[in-house]
Amino acid sequence: MRRILIVGGGYAGFYTAWKLEKKLRPHEADVTIVDPRPYMTYQPFLPEVTAGSVEARHVAVSLRRHLRRTHIIAGSVVKIDHANRTATVQTPDAPDRELAYDTIVVTAGAVTRTFPIPGVADEAIGLKHVEEAVAIRDRLLTAFERAAALPPGPERRRLLTVTVVGGGFTGVEGFGELLSLATALLKRYPELSFDDLAFHLVEVRDRILPEVTDKPGRWVVEHLEKRGGHVHLETKLVSAADGHIVLSDGSEYDNHLLIWTAGNQSNPVIARHTDLPVNEQGLFRVRADMRVGTDDAPVPDAWAAGDNAAVPDLASDVPGATVVPNAQHAVRQGKRLAKNLVADLRGRKVKPYVHHSLGTVATLGLGKGIFQYRRIVIKGLLGWLMHRGYHVLAVPTWERKVRVFLVWVAALFYGRDIVSLLSVQHPRAAFVAATLGERDRQVTRR
């Protein structure tokens, strides 16, 4: 059987493997997927996880549960030697090993882009993985508990101050959802007032949400500011050392929760540890059919899709344009890639990836959203309903669709769950404290 290795279990990787299982004949090919996490994260739901509108486990699609004919390796590919058809796999509990393959599909995605800003490495939390979304939610809920026990003053204000860096979809949606959660929490904390909250969104460009046009983008800024948010455009984060935020527009304040969503950068394995061709941005050069290489010099048995590949955008009128690295494209690239792999395996003609955008949709908090398709713009409650409708249909597997929908129905009647489980990050703390207490009692009796 032909050995197909898929590097990365995100959108493109998961959908490639999922569709291959449905299209390949028994014993036609052996498929292996390598990813450090045993699940695919449906990232568009992460802002709602931070606000408690979606349960954390419901945005994680188990690879082993849904890829029943695919070999799963919980590890990371740290080197690709395509000349010898081998990949070096690193796992937590074993030495690095060489994994041989006949065909490789690289869908490792991108990594969070960071800058050497003082304090960011020590203070910031990303919003790319479900663990980060859960940590953000628990820290905000715990901050409310701590602030409610304090008198009005600088420390209470610091605990209820949140800064989000990055005005793309993840940053704006995360900001809007957290602001919505914090505002709703005030009903449960009579000790606190709206004036105690301070939410800051920092964006280096002169606008947010670059995927929408200028007018809807300005409306989003005005909408967030009317709800009490502070939007800093054309502003850089200068320092976050010791929890003190310094911005390039002159603003300075003490901060409790710093969330970093300032875009992505190329995966270091793709950019520096492979003999496959990459461009200046560290992305694979691929053809429109997602085969690595160019039309004049294709690389045999190598394919790539998703955020680590510069896939030509055949639906664009701009010469040389590549598709926007988002979930909408990654999902559809994975499906097309699976069809092309099967066609190539059977000696048939492969087809290029062409996809016209279905529009952009964003949540700005409970009951608030925006949708745009070309010149059609829908705001407010209807935009929010369209966001939820689109994503409950887009999240893979019926099992996950049902789970997410049931949580939404429950929240409609009973509201969000506002219990913080921050202590889960230190699961032995209570046991250790009990052990030390028993030792003290023994010493006292002696």
Coordinates of C-alpha atoms in Angstrom, one line a residue:
M1 CA 0.0 0.0 0.0
R2 CA 1.1 3.5 -0.6
R3 CA 2.1 5.3 2.6
I4 CA 0.6 8.8 2.9
L5 CA 1.9 10.9 5.8
I6 CA -0.1 14.0 6.9
V7 CA 1.8 16.5 9.0
G8 CA -0.6 18.4 11.2
G9 CA -4.1 17.6 12.4
G10 CA -5.7 21.0 12.1
Y11 CA -8.5 22.0 9.6
A12 CA -6.8 21.0 6.4
G13 CA -5.1 17.9 7.9
F14 CA -8.2 16.6 9.6
Y15 CA -10.4 17.1 6.6
T16 CA -7.8 15.5 4.2
A17 CA -7.6 12.4 6.4
W18 CA -11.4 12.3 7.0
K19 CA -12.2 12.5 3.3
L20 CA -9.5 10.0 2.4
E21 CA -11.1 7.4 4.7
K22 CA -14.3 7.8 2.8
K23 CA -12.8 7.7 -0.7
L24 CA -9.9 5.2 -0.5
R25 CA -10.6 1.6 -1.1
P26 CA -9.6 -0.9 1.6
H27 CA -5.8 -1.6 1.4
E28 CA -5.4 1.1 -1.3
A29 CA -3.3 3.3 0.9
D30 CA -2.0 3.5 4.5
V31 CA -2.6 7.0 6.0
T32 CA -0.8 8.3 9.1
I33 CA -1.3 11.7 10.7
V34 CA 1.2 13.3 13.1
D35 CA 0.1 16.1 15.5
P36 CA 1.1 16.9 19.1
R37 CA -2.6 17.3 20.0
P38 CA -5.0 14.3 19.7
Y39 CA -7.7 16.6 18.4
M40 CA -8.6 19.2 15.9
T41 CA -9.5 22.6 17.4
Y42 CA -12.4 24.5 15.8
Q43 CA -10.8 27.9 16.3
P44 CA -13.8 30.1 15.3
F45 CA -15.4 29.0 18.6
L46 CA -12.5 29.9 20.8
P47 CA -13.8 33.5 21.5
E48 CA -17.1 32.0 22.7
V49 CA -15.2 29.5 24.9
T50 CA -13.6 32.5 26.6
A51 CA -17.0 33.8 27.3
G52 CA -18.5 30.5 28.4
S53 CA -21.0 30.4 25.5
V54 CA -19.4 27.1 24.2
E55 CA -17.9 24.3 26.3
A56 CA -14.2 23.9 25.8
R57 CA -14.3 20.2 24.9
H58 CA -17.0 20.8 22.3
V59 CA -14.6 22.7 20.1
A60 CA -12.0 19.9 20.1
V61 CA -12.8 17.1 17.6
S62 CA -11.1 13.9 18.6
L63 CA -8.8 12.5 15.9
R64 CA -9.0 8.9 17.2
R65 CA -12.8 9.0 17.4
H66 CA -13.4 10.2 13.9
L67 CA -10.4 8.9 12.0
R68 CA -10.8 5.2 12.6
R69 CA -8.7 4.0 9.6
T70 CA -5.9 6.5 10.1
H71 CA -2.8 5.8 12.2
I72 CA -2.5 8.6 14.8
I73 CA 0.9 9.6 16.2
A74 CA 0.9 12.1 19.1
G75 CA 4.1 14.0 18.2
S76 CA 5.7 16.7 16.1
V77 CA 7.5 16.5 12.8
V78 CA 10.7 18.4 13.3
K79 CA 12.4 17.8 10.0
I80 CA 11.3 16.7 6.5
D81 CA 13.8 15.1 4.1
H82 CA 11.7 14.7 1.0
A83 CA 14.7 13.6 -1.1
N84 CA 14.8 10.4 1.0
R85 CA 11.1 10.3 1.7
T86 CA 11.5 10.5 5.5
A87 CA 10.2 12.7 8.3
T88 CA 11.8 13.0 11.7
V89 CA 9.1 12.7 14.4
Q90 CA 9.6 13.9 18.0
T91 CA 7.4 12.4 20.7
P92 CA 7.3 13.2 24.4
D93 CA 8.4 9.9 25.8
A94 CA 10.7 8.3 23.1
P95 CA 13.8 9.3 21.1
D96 CA 13.3 11.0 17.8
R97 CA 12.6 8.5 15.0
E98 CA 12.5 8.5 11.2
L99 CA 9.2 7.9 9.6
A100 CA 9.2 6.7 6.0
Y101 CA 6.5 7.7 3.5
D102 CA 5.7 7.6 -0.2
T103 CA 3.5 10.7 -0.3
I104 CA 3.6 13.6 2.2
V105 CA 0.9 16.2 2.9
V106 CA 2.0 19.1 5.0
T107 CA -0.8 20.9 6.8
A108 CA 1.1 22.0 9.9
G109 CA -0.5 25.4 10.0
A110 CA 1.1 28.6 11.3
V111 CA 2.3 29.7 14.8
T112 CA 1.5 32.8 16.7
R113 CA 3.5 35.9 15.6
T114 CA 5.3 37.6 18.5
F115 CA 7.7 40.5 18.9
P116 CA 10.5 41.2 21.4
I117 CA 8.3 43.5 23.5
P118 CA 9.2 43.7 27.2
G119 CA 6.9 41.7 29.4
V120 CA 4.9 40.0 26.6
A121 CA 6.7 36.6 27.0
D122 CA 5.9 36.7 30.8
E123 CA 2.4 38.2 30.8
A124 CA 0.5 37.4 27.6
I125 CA -1.8 34.5 26.7
G126 CA -2.5 33.6 23.1
L127 CA -5.9 32.6 21.7
K128 CA -5.0 29.9 19.2
H129 CA -5.7 26.8 21.3
V130 CA -8.5 25.7 23.5
E131 CA -6.3 25.6 26.6
E132 CA -5.6 29.3 26.2
A133 CA -9.3 30.1 25.8
V134 CA -10.1 28.2 29.0
A135 CA -7.3 29.9 30.9
I136 CA -8.5 33.4 29.8
R137 CA -12.1 32.6 30.9
D138 CA -11.0 31.3 34.3
R139 CA -8.6 34.2 35.0
L140 CA -11.3 36.8 34.2
L141 CA -13.9 35.0 36.4
T142 CA -11.3 34.7 39.3
A143 CA -10.4 38.3 38.9
F144 CA -14.1 39.2 39.5
E145 CA -14.1 37.2 42.7
R146 CA -10.9 38.9 43.9
A147 CA -12.0 42.4 42.9
A148 CA -15.4 42.0 44.7
A149 CA -13.5 41.4 48.0
L150 CA -11.5 44.7 47.6
P151 CA -12.5 48.3 48.3
P152 CA -12.7 50.7 45.3
G153 CA -9.2 51.6 44.2
P154 CA -6.2 50.9 42.0
E155 CA -6.0 47.2 42.8
R156 CA -9.6 46.5 42.0
R157 CA -9.3 48.5 38.8
R158 CA -6.2 46.5 37.8
L159 CA -7.9 43.2 38.3
L160 CA -10.7 44.2 36.0
T161 CA -8.5 45.6 33.3
V162 CA -8.1 43.5 30.1
T163 CA -5.9 44.3 27.0
V164 CA -6.3 42.5 23.7
V165 CA -3.5 43.1 21.2
G166 CA -4.5 42.5 17.5
G167 CA -7.5 43.7 15.6
G168 CA -8.1 40.7 13.3
F169 CA -11.1 38.4 13.7
T170 CA -9.7 36.5 16.7
G171 CA -8.8 39.7 18.6
V172 CA -12.0 41.5 17.9
E173 CA -14.3 38.5 18.5
G174 CA -12.4 37.7 21.7
F175 CA -12.6 41.3 22.9
G176 CA -16.3 41.6 22.1
E177 CA -17.1 38.3 23.9
L178 CA -15.1 39.1 27.0
L179 CA -16.6 42.5 27.2
S180 CA -20.0 41.0 26.9
L181 CA -19.2 38.4 29.7
A182 CA -17.8 41.1 32.0
T183 CA -20.8 43.3 31.6
A184 CA -23.2 40.5 32.3
L185 CA -21.1 39.4 35.4
L186 CA -21.8 42.8 37.0
K187 CA -25.4 41.6 37.7
R188 CA -23.9 38.9 40.0
Y189 CA -21.4 41.2 41.7
P190 CA -23.3 44.1 43.4
E191 CA -20.0 45.2 44.9
L192 CA -18.7 46.2 41.5
S193 CA -19.8 48.8 39.0
F194 CA -19.4 49.3 35.2
D195 CA -16.8 52.0 35.9
D196 CA -14.5 49.4 37.5
L197 CA -14.1 47.7 34.1
A198 CA -11.4 48.7 31.6
F199 CA -11.1 46.8 28.3
H200 CA -8.5 47.9 25.7
L201 CA -8.1 46.7 22.1
V202 CA -4.8 47.6 20.5
E203 CA -4.2 47.6 16.8
V204 CA -1.2 48.8 14.9
R205 CA -3.1 49.6 11.7
D206 CA -5.7 52.4 11.2
R207 CA -8.6 49.9 11.2
I208 CA -9.8 46.6 12.6
L209 CA -11.2 43.5 10.8
P210 CA -9.3 43.9 7.5
E211 CA -11.5 41.2 5.9
V212 CA -14.5 43.6 5.9
T213 CA -14.7 46.9 4.1
D214 CA -14.0 50.3 5.7
K215 CA -17.6 51.3 6.7
P216 CA -18.5 48.1 8.5
G217 CA -15.1 48.2 10.2
R218 CA -15.7 51.7 11.5
W219 CA -19.2 50.6 12.7
V220 CA -17.6 47.8 14.8
V221 CA -15.2 50.3 16.4
E222 CA -18.1 52.6 17.3
H223 CA -20.1 49.7 18.5
L224 CA -17.4 48.4 20.9
E225 CA -16.7 51.9 22.2
K226 CA -20.4 52.5 22.9
R227 CA -20.3 49.4 25.1
G228 CA -17.4 50.8 27.1
G229 CA -14.4 49.4 25.2
H230 CA -11.3 51.4 24.4
V231 CA -10.1 50.9 20.9
H232 CA -6.6 52.1 20.2
L233 CA -5.9 52.3 16.4
E234 CA -2.5 53.0 14.9
T235 CA -1.1 52.1 18.2
K236 CA 1.7 49.7 19.3
L237 CA 2.3 47.9 22.6
V238 CA 5.6 49.3 23.8
S239 CA 5.8 47.4 27.1
A240 CA 3.9 45.0 29.3
A241 CA 6.6 44.5 32.0
D242 CA 5.3 43.6 35.4
G243 CA 1.7 44.0 34.2
H244 CA 2.1 47.7 33.4
I245 CA 0.9 48.5 29.9
V246 CA 2.6 51.2 27.9
L247 CA 1.2 52.1 24.5
S248 CA 2.7 54.2 21.7
D249 CA -0.3 56.7 21.9
G250 CA 0.9 57.7 25.4
S251 CA -1.6 55.5 27.4
E252 CA -0.2 53.8 30.5
Y253 CA -2.1 51.6 33.0
D254 CA -1.8 48.6 35.2
N255 CA -3.2 45.5 33.6
H256 CA -4.3 42.0 34.8
L257 CA -5.1 40.0 31.6
L258 CA -3.1 40.4 28.4
I259 CA -4.3 38.5 25.3
W260 CA -2.0 38.4 22.3
T261 CA -3.7 37.9 18.9
A262 CA -1.4 39.9 16.6
G263 CA -1.4 37.5 13.7
N264 CA 0.5 34.4 12.6
Q265 CA 3.9 33.6 11.2
S266 CA 5.3 30.7 9.3
N267 CA 5.8 27.4 11.0
P268 CA 9.5 27.1 11.8
V269 CA 9.7 23.5 10.6
I270 CA 8.3 24.6 7.2
A271 CA 10.5 27.7 7.0
R272 CA 13.9 26.1 8.1
H273 CA 13.8 22.3 8.4
T274 CA 12.7 21.0 5.0
D275 CA 14.2 20.5 1.6
L276 CA 10.8 21.4 -0.1
P277 CA 10.6 24.9 -1.7
V278 CA 9.3 27.8 0.4
N279 CA 8.8 31.4 -0.5
E280 CA 10.1 34.6 1.3
Q281 CA 7.4 34.3 4.0
G282 CA 8.4 30.8 4.9
L283 CA 5.3 29.2 3.2
F284 CA 5.4 26.3 0.8
R285 CA 5.3 27.2 -2.9
V286 CA 2.3 25.3 -4.2
R287 CA 0.4 25.1 -7.4
A288 CA -3.4 25.7 -7.7
D289 CA -3.9 21.9 -7.2
M290 CA -1.9 22.1 -4.0
R291 CA 1.0 20.1 -5.2
V292 CA 4.3 21.5 -3.9
G293 CA 6.4 23.3 -6.5
T294 CA 5.5 25.4 -9.5
D295 CA 3.7 24.6 -12.8
D296 CA 7.2 24.3 -14.5
A297 CA 8.8 22.4 -11.6
P298 CA 6.3 20.3 -9.5
V299 CA 7.7 18.2 -6.7
P300 CA 6.6 14.6 -7.0
D301 CA 4.6 13.1 -4.0
A302 CA 4.5 16.4 -2.0
W303 CA 1.4 18.4 -1.2
A304 CA 0.5 21.2 1.1
A305 CA -2.5 23.2 2.2
G306 CA -3.8 25.5 4.9
D307 CA -1.9 28.3 6.7
N308 CA 1.6 26.8 5.8
A309 CA 1.0 27.0 2.1
A310 CA 0.8 29.9 -0.4
V311 CA -2.1 28.6 -2.4
P312 CA -2.9 30.6 -5.6
D313 CA -6.3 32.4 -5.4
L314 CA -7.9 31.6 -8.8
A315 CA -11.0 33.5 -7.7
S316 CA -9.1 36.8 -7.4
D317 CA -8.6 39.3 -10.1
V318 CA -5.2 40.3 -8.7
P319 CA -2.3 38.6 -10.4
G320 CA -0.3 36.4 -8.1
A321 CA -2.8 36.6 -5.3
T322 CA -2.9 33.8 -2.7
V323 CA -5.9 32.7 -0.7
V324 CA -6.5 34.3 2.8
P325 CA -5.3 31.9 5.5
N326 CA -8.6 31.3 7.3
A327 CA -10.7 28.3 8.4
Q328 CA -13.1 28.7 5.4
H329 CA -10.3 28.0 2.9
A330 CA -8.5 25.4 5.0
V331 CA -11.6 23.2 5.3
R332 CA -12.3 23.3 1.6
Q333 CA -8.6 22.9 0.7
G334 CA -8.6 19.7 2.8
K335 CA -11.6 18.3 1.0
R336 CA -10.1 19.2 -2.5
L337 CA -6.7 17.8 -1.5
A338 CA -8.2 14.5 -0.5
K339 CA -9.9 14.2 -3.9
N340 CA -6.7 15.1 -5.7
L341 CA -4.6 12.6 -3.7
V342 CA -7.1 9.8 -4.6
A343 CA -7.1 10.9 -8.3
D344 CA -3.3 11.0 -8.4
L345 CA -3.1 7.6 -6.8
R346 CA -5.4 6.2 -9.4
G347 CA -3.7 7.9 -12.3
R348 CA -6.5 10.4 -12.9
K349 CA -6.3 14.2 -13.5
V350 CA -6.2 16.4 -10.4
K351 CA -8.2 19.6 -10.2
P352 CA -7.2 23.1 -9.0
Y353 CA -8.6 24.6 -5.8
V354 CA -11.1 27.4 -6.6
H355 CA -13.4 28.8 -3.9
H356 CA -15.4 32.1 -3.9
S357 CA -15.8 33.5 -0.4
L358 CA -19.1 32.9 1.3
G359 CA -18.7 36.2 3.1
T360 CA -17.3 37.1 6.5
V361 CA -19.1 36.8 9.8
A362 CA -18.0 37.8 13.4
T363 CA -19.5 37.7 16.8
L364 CA -19.1 40.8 19.0
G365 CA -20.7 39.3 22.1
L366 CA -24.0 37.7 23.1
G367 CA -26.7 38.9 20.7
K368 CA -24.3 41.1 18.8
G369 CA -22.5 40.4 15.5
I370 CA -21.8 41.4 11.9
F371 CA -22.0 39.7 8.5
Q372 CA -20.8 40.9 5.2
Y373 CA -21.1 39.4 1.7
R374 CA -19.8 41.9 -0.9
R375 CA -22.0 45.0 -0.4
I376 CA -24.5 43.3 1.8
V377 CA -23.9 44.1 5.5
I378 CA -26.1 42.7 8.4
K379 CA -25.4 43.9 11.9
G380 CA -26.7 43.3 15.4
L381 CA -28.8 40.4 16.5
L382 CA -29.4 39.0 13.0
G383 CA -25.7 39.2 12.2
W384 CA -25.0 37.3 15.4
L385 CA -27.6 34.6 14.5
M386 CA -26.0 34.2 11.1
H387 CA -22.6 33.7 12.8
R388 CA -24.0 31.0 15.0
G389 CA -25.9 29.4 12.2
Y390 CA -22.9 29.3 9.9
H391 CA -20.5 27.9 12.5
V392 CA -22.8 25.2 13.9
L393 CA -23.1 24.0 10.3
A394 CA -19.4 24.3 9.7
V395 CA -18.0 22.5 12.8
P396 CA -17.2 19.0 11.7
T397 CA -19.2 15.9 12.7
W398 CA -22.9 15.8 13.8
E399 CA -21.8 14.8 17.3
R400 CA -20.1 18.2 17.8
K401 CA -22.9 20.1 16.1
V402 CA -25.5 18.6 18.5
R403 CA -23.3 19.2 21.6
V404 CA -22.7 22.9 20.7
F405 CA -26.3 23.5 19.8
L406 CA -27.6 22.0 23.1
V407 CA -25.2 24.2 25.1
W408 CA -26.6 27.2 23.3
V409 CA -30.1 26.2 24.1
A410 CA -29.3 25.7 27.8
A411 CA -27.6 29.1 27.9
L412 CA -30.7 30.7 26.4
F413 CA -32.8 29.6 29.4
Y414 CA -30.2 29.6 32.2
G415 CA -27.4 32.0 31.0
R416 CA -23.7 31.3 31.0
D417 CA -22.0 29.2 33.5
I418 CA -19.9 31.6 35.6
V419 CA -17.8 29.1 37.7
S420 CA -14.1 29.5 37.5
L421 CA -11.9 26.4 37.5
L422 CA -8.6 28.2 37.6
S423 CA -7.4 25.8 40.3
V424 CA -7.4 23.0 37.7
Q425 CA -4.1 24.4 36.5
H426 CA -2.7 23.4 39.9
P427 CA -4.4 20.1 40.6
R428 CA -2.2 19.0 43.5
A429 CA -2.4 22.2 45.5
A430 CA -5.2 21.1 47.8
F431 CA -3.6 17.7 48.4
V432 CA -0.2 19.2 49.1
A433 CA -1.8 21.7 51.5
A434 CA -3.6 18.8 53.3
T435 CA -0.4 16.8 53.5
L436 CA 1.5 19.8 55.0
G437 CA -1.4 20.3 57.5
E438 CA -1.2 16.7 58.7
R439 CA 2.6 17.0 59.2
D440 CA 2.0 20.2 61.3
R441 CA -0.6 18.4 63.4
Q442 CA 1.8 15.5 64.0
V443 CA 4.5 17.9 65.1
T444 CA 2.1 19.6 67.5
R445 CA 1.1 16.3 69.1
R446 CA 4.7 15.4 69.7

